[in-house]
PDB file of C-alpha atoms and ligand atoms in Angstrom:
ATOM      1  CA  MET V   1    -207.915 -59.063  25.364  1.00 97.00           C
ATOM      2  CA  LYS V   2    -209.915 -59.616  28.573  1.00 98.00           C
ATOM      3  CA  ALA V   3    -211.403 -63.030  29.278  1.00 98.00           C
ATOM      4  CA  ILE V   4    -213.827 -64.240  31.936  1.00 99.00           C
ATOM      5  CA  TYR V   5    -213.529 -67.632  33.602  1.00 99.00           C
ATOM      6  CA  PRO V   6    -216.909 -68.392  35.214  1.00 98.00           C
ATOM      7  CA  GLY V   7    -217.664 -71.274  37.524  1.00 98.00           C
ATOM      8  CA  SER V   8    -218.981 -72.436  40.847  1.00 98.00           C
ATOM      9  CA  PHE V   9    -215.546 -72.916  42.459  1.00 98.00           C
ATOM     10  CA  ASP V  10    -217.040 -74.616  45.533  1.00 98.00           C
ATOM     11  CA  PRO V  11    -214.160 -74.579  46.404  1.00 98.00           C
ATOM     12  CA  ILE V  12    -211.426 -73.703  43.920  1.00 98.00           C
ATOM     13  CA  THR V  13    -209.071 -76.645  43.230  1.00 98.00           C
ATOM     14  CA  ASN V  14    -205.601 -76.963  41.747  1.00 97.00           C
ATOM     15  CA  GLY V  15    -207.327 -77.991  38.508  1.00 98.00           C
ATOM     16  CA  HIS V  16    -209.041 -74.569  38.278  1.00 98.00           C
ATOM     17  CA  ILE V  17    -205.823 -72.813  39.285  1.00 98.00           C
ATOM     18  CA  ASP V  18    -203.939 -74.593  36.515  1.00 98.00           C
ATOM     19  CA  ILE V  19    -206.518 -73.441  33.933  1.00 98.00           C
ATOM     20  CA  ILE V  20    -206.347 -69.827  35.201  1.00 98.00           C
ATOM     21  CA  ASN V  21    -202.544 -69.772  35.120  1.00 98.00           C
ATOM     22  CA  ARG V  22    -202.404 -71.234  31.630  1.00 98.00           C
ATOM     23  CA  ALA V  23    -205.111 -68.863  30.337  1.00 98.00           C
ATOM     24  CA  SER V  24    -203.237 -65.891  31.823  1.00 98.00           C
ATOM     25  CA  TYR V  25    -200.382 -66.475  29.353  1.00 97.00           C
ATOM     26  CA  PHE V  26    -202.696 -65.988  26.395  1.00 97.00           C
ATOM     27  CA  PHE V  27    -205.050 -63.242  27.572  1.00 98.00           C
ATOM     28  CA  ASP V  28    -204.077 -59.805  28.933  1.00 98.00           C
ATOM     29  CA  GLU V  29    -206.522 -60.039  31.812  1.00 98.00           C
ATOM     30  CA  ILE V  30    -208.449 -62.914  33.372  1.00 98.00           C
ATOM     31  CA  ILE V  31    -211.530 -62.162  35.426  1.00 98.00           C
ATOM     32  CA  VAL V  32    -212.473 -65.176  37.517  1.00 98.00           C
ATOM     33  CA  ALA V  33    -216.215 -65.095  38.268  1.00 98.00           C
ATOM     34  CA  ALA V  34    -217.651 -67.053  41.190  1.00 98.00           C
ATOM     35  CA  MET V  35    -221.234 -67.571  40.129  1.00 98.00           C
ATOM     36  CA  ILE V  36    -224.404 -69.500  40.803  1.00 97.00           C
ATOM     37  CA  ASN V  37    -225.307 -72.677  38.969  1.00 96.00           C
ATOM     38  CA  SER V  38    -229.016 -73.048  39.741  1.00 95.00           C
ATOM     39  CA  GLU V  39    -228.664 -76.843  39.677  1.00 94.00           C
ATOM     40  CA  LYS V  40    -226.149 -76.931  42.546  1.00 96.00           C
ATOM     41  CA  LYS V  41    -226.301 -76.650  46.309  1.00 96.00           C
ATOM     42  CA  TYR V  42    -223.216 -74.932  47.689  1.00 97.00           C
ATOM     43  CA  LEU V  43    -221.032 -75.647  50.704  1.00 97.00           C
ATOM     44  CA  PHE V  44    -219.391 -72.203  50.581  1.00 98.00           C
ATOM     45  CA  SER V  45    -221.285 -68.938  50.121  1.00 98.00           C
ATOM     46  CA  ILE V  46    -220.592 -66.955  46.976  1.00 98.00           C
ATOM     47  CA  GLU V  47    -218.484 -64.484  49.029  1.00 98.00           C
ATOM     48  CA  GLU V  48    -216.486 -67.305  50.627  1.00 98.00           C
ATOM     49  CA  ARG V  49    -215.849 -68.857  47.209  1.00 98.00           C
ATOM     50  CA  LYS V  50    -214.677 -65.482  45.879  1.00 98.00           C
ATOM     51  CA  ASP V  51    -212.388 -64.930  48.912  1.00 98.00           C
ATOM     52  CA  LEU V  52    -210.752 -68.349  48.498  1.00 98.00           C
ATOM     53  CA  ILE V  53    -209.951 -67.560  44.849  1.00 98.00           C
ATOM     54  CA  GLU V  54    -208.696 -64.062  45.740  1.00 98.00           C
ATOM     55  CA  THR V  55    -206.305 -65.408  48.355  1.00 98.00           C
ATOM     56  CA  GLU V  56    -204.752 -67.663  45.726  1.00 98.00           C
ATOM     57  CA  PHE V  57    -204.265 -64.929  43.120  1.00 98.00           C
ATOM     58  CA  LEU V  58    -203.399 -61.996  45.396  1.00 96.00           C
ATOM     59  CA  HIS V  59    -200.032 -61.482  43.713  1.00 93.00           C
ATOM     60  CA  LYS V  60    -200.922 -62.291  40.126  1.00 96.00           C
ATOM     61  CA  PHE V  61    -201.140 -58.941  38.309  1.00 96.00           C
ATOM     62  CA  ASN V  62    -203.504 -59.946  35.485  1.00 98.00           C
ATOM     63  CA  VAL V  63    -205.985 -62.057  37.452  1.00 98.00           C
ATOM     64  CA  SER V  64    -208.914 -60.489  39.318  1.00 98.00           C
ATOM     65  CA  VAL V  65    -211.947 -62.040  40.982  1.00 98.00           C
ATOM     66  CA  VAL V  66    -215.621 -61.051  40.980  1.00 98.00           C
ATOM     67  CA  SER V  67    -218.841 -62.653  42.139  1.00 98.00           C
ATOM     68  CA  PHE V  68    -222.386 -61.928  41.041  1.00 96.00           C
ATOM     69  CA  ASN V  69    -225.843 -63.388  40.505  1.00 95.00           C
ATOM     70  CA  GLY V  70    -227.515 -63.327  37.135  1.00 96.00           C
ATOM     71  CA  LEU V  71    -226.539 -64.118  33.597  1.00 98.00           C
ATOM     72  CA  LEU V  72    -222.889 -64.279  32.604  1.00 98.00           C
ATOM     73  CA  VAL V  73    -223.587 -62.559  29.273  1.00 98.00           C
ATOM     74  CA  ASP V  74    -225.179 -59.537  30.985  1.00 98.00           C
ATOM     75  CA  TYR V  75    -221.985 -58.984  32.980  1.00 98.00           C
ATOM     76  CA  MET V  76    -219.935 -59.455  29.807  1.00 98.00           C
ATOM     77  CA  LYS V  77    -221.952 -56.910  27.842  1.00 98.00           C
ATOM     78  CA  LYS V  78    -221.737 -54.372  30.668  1.00 98.00           C
ATOM     79  CA  ASN V  79    -217.972 -54.812  31.007  1.00 98.00           C
ATOM     80  CA  ASN V  80    -217.081 -55.233  27.340  1.00 98.00           C
ATOM     81  CA  ILE V  81    -215.811 -58.802  27.719  1.00 98.00           C
ATOM     82  CA  LYS V  82    -216.056 -61.071  24.694  1.00 98.00           C
ATOM     83  CA  ALA V  83    -214.038 -64.147  25.653  1.00 98.00           C
ATOM     84  CA  ILE V  84    -215.142 -66.935  27.989  1.00 98.00           C
ATOM     85  CA  ILE V  85    -212.620 -69.489  29.279  1.00 98.00           C
ATOM     86  CA  LYS V  86    -213.767 -72.984  30.159  1.00 98.00           C
ATOM     87  CA  GLY V  87    -211.762 -75.999  31.257  1.00 98.00           C
ATOM     88  CA  LEU V  88    -212.489 -79.401  29.754  1.00 98.00           C
ATOM     89  CA  ARG V  89    -211.558 -82.590  31.585  1.00 97.00           C
ATOM     90  CA  THR V  90    -213.236 -85.411  29.703  1.00 92.00           C
ATOM     91  CA  VAL V  91    -215.811 -85.947  26.962  1.00 92.00           C
ATOM     92  CA  THR V  92    -218.534 -85.866  29.603  1.00 91.00           C
ATOM     93  CA  ASP V  93    -217.716 -82.203  30.252  1.00 95.00           C
ATOM     94  CA  TYR V  94    -217.991 -81.454  26.563  1.00 95.00           C
ATOM     95  CA  GLY V  95    -221.744 -82.075  26.156  1.00 95.00           C
ATOM     96  CA  TYR V  96    -222.652 -79.699  28.963  1.00 95.00           C
ATOM     97  CA  GLU V  97    -220.047 -77.087  28.047  1.00 97.00           C
ATOM     98  CA  ALA V  98    -220.982 -77.089  24.353  1.00 97.00           C
ATOM     99  CA  GLN V  99    -224.628 -76.498  25.290  1.00 97.00           C
ATOM    100  CA  MET V 100    -223.601 -73.614  27.537  1.00 98.00           C
ATOM    101  CA  ALA V 101    -221.268 -72.098  24.907  1.00 98.00           C
ATOM    102  CA  LEU V 102    -224.035 -72.179  22.284  1.00 98.00           C
ATOM    103  CA  THR V 103    -226.590 -70.704  24.697  1.00 98.00           C
ATOM    104  CA  ASN V 104    -224.224 -67.901  25.680  1.00 98.00           C
ATOM    105  CA  LYS V 105    -223.568 -67.222  21.993  1.00 98.00           C
ATOM    106  CA  LYS V 106    -227.297 -67.064  21.333  1.00 98.00           C
ATOM    107  CA  LEU V 107    -227.699 -64.519  24.152  1.00 98.00           C
ATOM    108  CA  HIS V 108    -224.595 -62.503  23.225  1.00 98.00           C
ATOM    109  CA  ARG V 109    -223.506 -62.769  19.613  1.00 98.00           C
ATOM    110  CA  GLU V 110    -219.983 -61.493  20.244  1.00 98.00           C
ATOM    111  CA  ALA V 111    -219.222 -63.979  23.022  1.00 98.00           C
ATOM    112  CA  GLU V 112    -216.661 -66.633  22.108  1.00 98.00           C
ATOM    113  CA  THR V 113    -215.902 -69.602  24.358  1.00 98.00           C
ATOM    114  CA  PHE V 114    -212.297 -70.832  24.508  1.00 98.00           C
ATOM    115  CA  PHE V 115    -211.763 -74.333  25.879  1.00 98.00           C
ATOM    116  CA  ILE V 116    -208.537 -75.288  27.650  1.00 98.00           C
ATOM    117  CA  HIS V 117    -207.942 -78.968  28.188  1.00 97.00           C
ATOM    118  CA  SER V 118    -207.107 -79.871  31.757  1.00 97.00           C
ATOM    119  CA  THR V 119    -203.655 -81.169  32.613  1.00 96.00           C
ATOM    120  CA  GLU V 120    -203.660 -84.971  32.834  1.00 95.00           C
ATOM    121  CA  GLU V 121    -203.088 -85.102  36.609  1.00 94.00           C
ATOM    122  CA  TYR V 122    -206.217 -82.989  37.194  1.00 96.00           C
ATOM    123  CA  SER V 123    -208.448 -84.580  34.583  1.00 95.00           C
ATOM    124  CA  PHE V 124    -210.480 -86.498  37.192  1.00 94.00           C
ATOM    125  CA  LEU V 125    -210.430 -83.779  39.843  1.00 96.00           C
ATOM    126  CA  SER V 126    -213.601 -81.937  40.852  1.00 97.00           C
ATOM    127  CA  SER V 127    -214.745 -79.782  43.755  1.00 97.00           C
ATOM    128  CA  SER V 128    -217.494 -82.348  44.444  1.00 96.00           C
ATOM    129  CA  LEU V 129    -214.990 -85.169  44.829  1.00 94.00           C
ATOM    130  CA  ILE V 130    -212.839 -83.102  47.170  1.00 94.00           C
ATOM    131  CA  LYS V 131    -215.890 -82.273  49.321  1.00 94.00           C
ATOM    132  CA  GLU V 132    -216.915 -85.938  49.394  1.00 93.00           C
ATOM    133  CA  ILE V 133    -213.473 -86.901  50.728  1.00 91.00           C
ATOM    134  CA  TYR V 134    -213.482 -84.230  53.435  1.00 87.00           C
ATOM    135  CA  TYR V 135    -217.065 -84.923  54.380  1.00 88.00           C
ATOM    136  CA  ASN V 136    -216.049 -88.530  55.052  1.00 90.00           C
ATOM    137  CA  LYS V 137    -212.934 -87.429  56.952  1.00 81.00           C
ATOM    138  CA  GLY V 138    -210.525 -88.764  54.351  1.00 80.00           C
ATOM    139  CA  ARG V 139    -206.861 -87.821  54.359  1.00 78.00           C
ATOM    140  CA  ASP V 140    -205.571 -84.351  53.431  1.00 80.00           C
ATOM    141  CA  LEU V 141    -205.051 -83.819  49.739  1.00 83.00           C
ATOM    142  CA  PRO V 142    -202.539 -80.960  49.458  1.00 86.00           C
ATOM    143  CA  GLU V 143    -201.779 -81.978  45.877  1.00 90.00           C
ATOM    144  CA  TYR V 144    -205.328 -81.095  44.814  1.00 94.00           C
ATOM    145  CA  VAL V 145    -206.239 -77.968  46.786  1.00 96.00           C
ATOM    146  CA  PRO V 146    -204.127 -75.093  48.153  1.00 96.00           C
ATOM    147  CA  GLU V 147    -203.337 -74.903  51.876  1.00 95.00           C
ATOM    148  CA  HIS V 148    -205.862 -72.132  52.647  1.00 97.00           C
ATOM    149  CA  VAL V 149    -208.624 -74.124  50.911  1.00 96.00           C
ATOM    150  CA  LEU V 150    -207.706 -77.187  52.960  1.00 94.00           C
ATOM    151  CA  LYS V 151    -208.165 -75.093  56.095  1.00 94.00           C
ATOM    152  CA  ALA V 152    -211.511 -73.739  54.906  1.00 96.00           C
ATOM    153  CA  LEU V 153    -212.750 -77.259  54.138  1.00 94.00           C
ATOM    154  CA  LYS V 154    -211.729 -78.486  57.581  1.00 91.00           C
ATOM    155  CA  SER V 155    -213.564 -75.613  59.220  1.00 92.00           C
ATOM    156  CA  LYS V 156    -216.772 -76.581  57.382  1.00 90.00           C
ATOM    157  CA  TYR V 157    -216.718 -80.272  58.331  1.00 83.00           C
TER     158      TYR V 157
HETATM  159  O1  PNS B   1    -218.630 -74.727  37.831  1.00 59.94           O
HETATM  160  P1  PNS B   1    -219.987 -74.854  37.183  1.00 59.94           P
HETATM  161  O2  PNS B   1    -221.051 -75.177  38.204  1.00 59.94           O
HETATM  162  O3  PNS B   1    -219.991 -75.823  36.026  1.00 59.94           O
HETATM  163  O4  PNS B   1    -220.312 -73.406  36.574  1.00 59.94           O
HETATM  164  C1  PNS B   1    -221.514 -73.177  35.884  1.00 59.94           C
HETATM  165  C2  PNS B   1    -221.755 -71.670  35.761  1.00 59.94           C
HETATM  166  C3  PNS B   1    -221.837 -71.015  37.130  1.00 59.94           C
HETATM  167  C4  PNS B   1    -220.634 -71.046  34.944  1.00 59.94           C
HETATM  168  C5  PNS B   1    -223.105 -71.510  34.981  1.00 59.94           C
HETATM  169  O5  PNS B   1    -224.131 -72.149  35.674  1.00 59.94           O
HETATM  170  C6  PNS B   1    -223.456 -70.043  34.769  1.00 59.94           C
HETATM  171  O6  PNS B   1    -222.908 -69.400  33.872  1.00 59.94           O
HETATM  172  N1  PNS B   1    -224.369 -69.522  35.629  1.00 59.94           N
HETATM  173  C7  PNS B   1    -224.815 -68.145  35.563  1.00 59.94           C
HETATM  174  C8  PNS B   1    -226.143 -68.035  34.778  1.00 59.94           C
HETATM  175  C9  PNS B   1    -225.878 -68.122  33.282  1.00 59.94           C
HETATM  176  O7  PNS B   1    -225.414 -67.182  32.666  1.00 59.94           O
HETATM  177  N2  PNS B   1    -226.115 -69.323  32.707  1.00 59.94           N
HETATM  178  C10 PNS B   1    -225.744 -69.638  31.332  1.00 59.94           C
HETATM  179  C11 PNS B   1    -226.813 -69.366  30.329  1.00 59.94           C
HETATM  180  S1  PNS B   1    -228.202 -70.377  30.518  1.00 59.94           S
END
């Protein structure tokens, strides 16, 4: 079965990568979707976010990357995708993610959301935190973002 993993990925972190790798054991194909959350302002453009994810998964046969504006469920209906993957870090994620899962279900009755709990070492990690550290010229954090993402962050700040 195909599954879509939507998110902002501004930029992708090792926490996201861990979720994608773990999901790829259970689903035949994972489509990672760099999308727009209307409540966020982005550092990287949607194309840049997509490229950073693509570079990471270039050699993974069952992971592909797309980017688009609009509703997730419209893309799912058009491409016959019924499974949504979401990562959960803490209970604070749950409220927001449950609301989104129920809304997506309302808009697309066949859509099912599958939650994967984040690995302990990434349970506090977020793209926003990473950006905050780089913005303030903190030290490199190779344990939390891949090398090419580190480079991209440095070129922005
Ligand atoms: O990484 P994020 O910011 O939590 O991801 C949120 C995202 C992009 C998955 C969500 O905002 C989204 O699905 N945006 C596309 C529009 C949509 O379908 N919204 C959900 C129904 S209201």
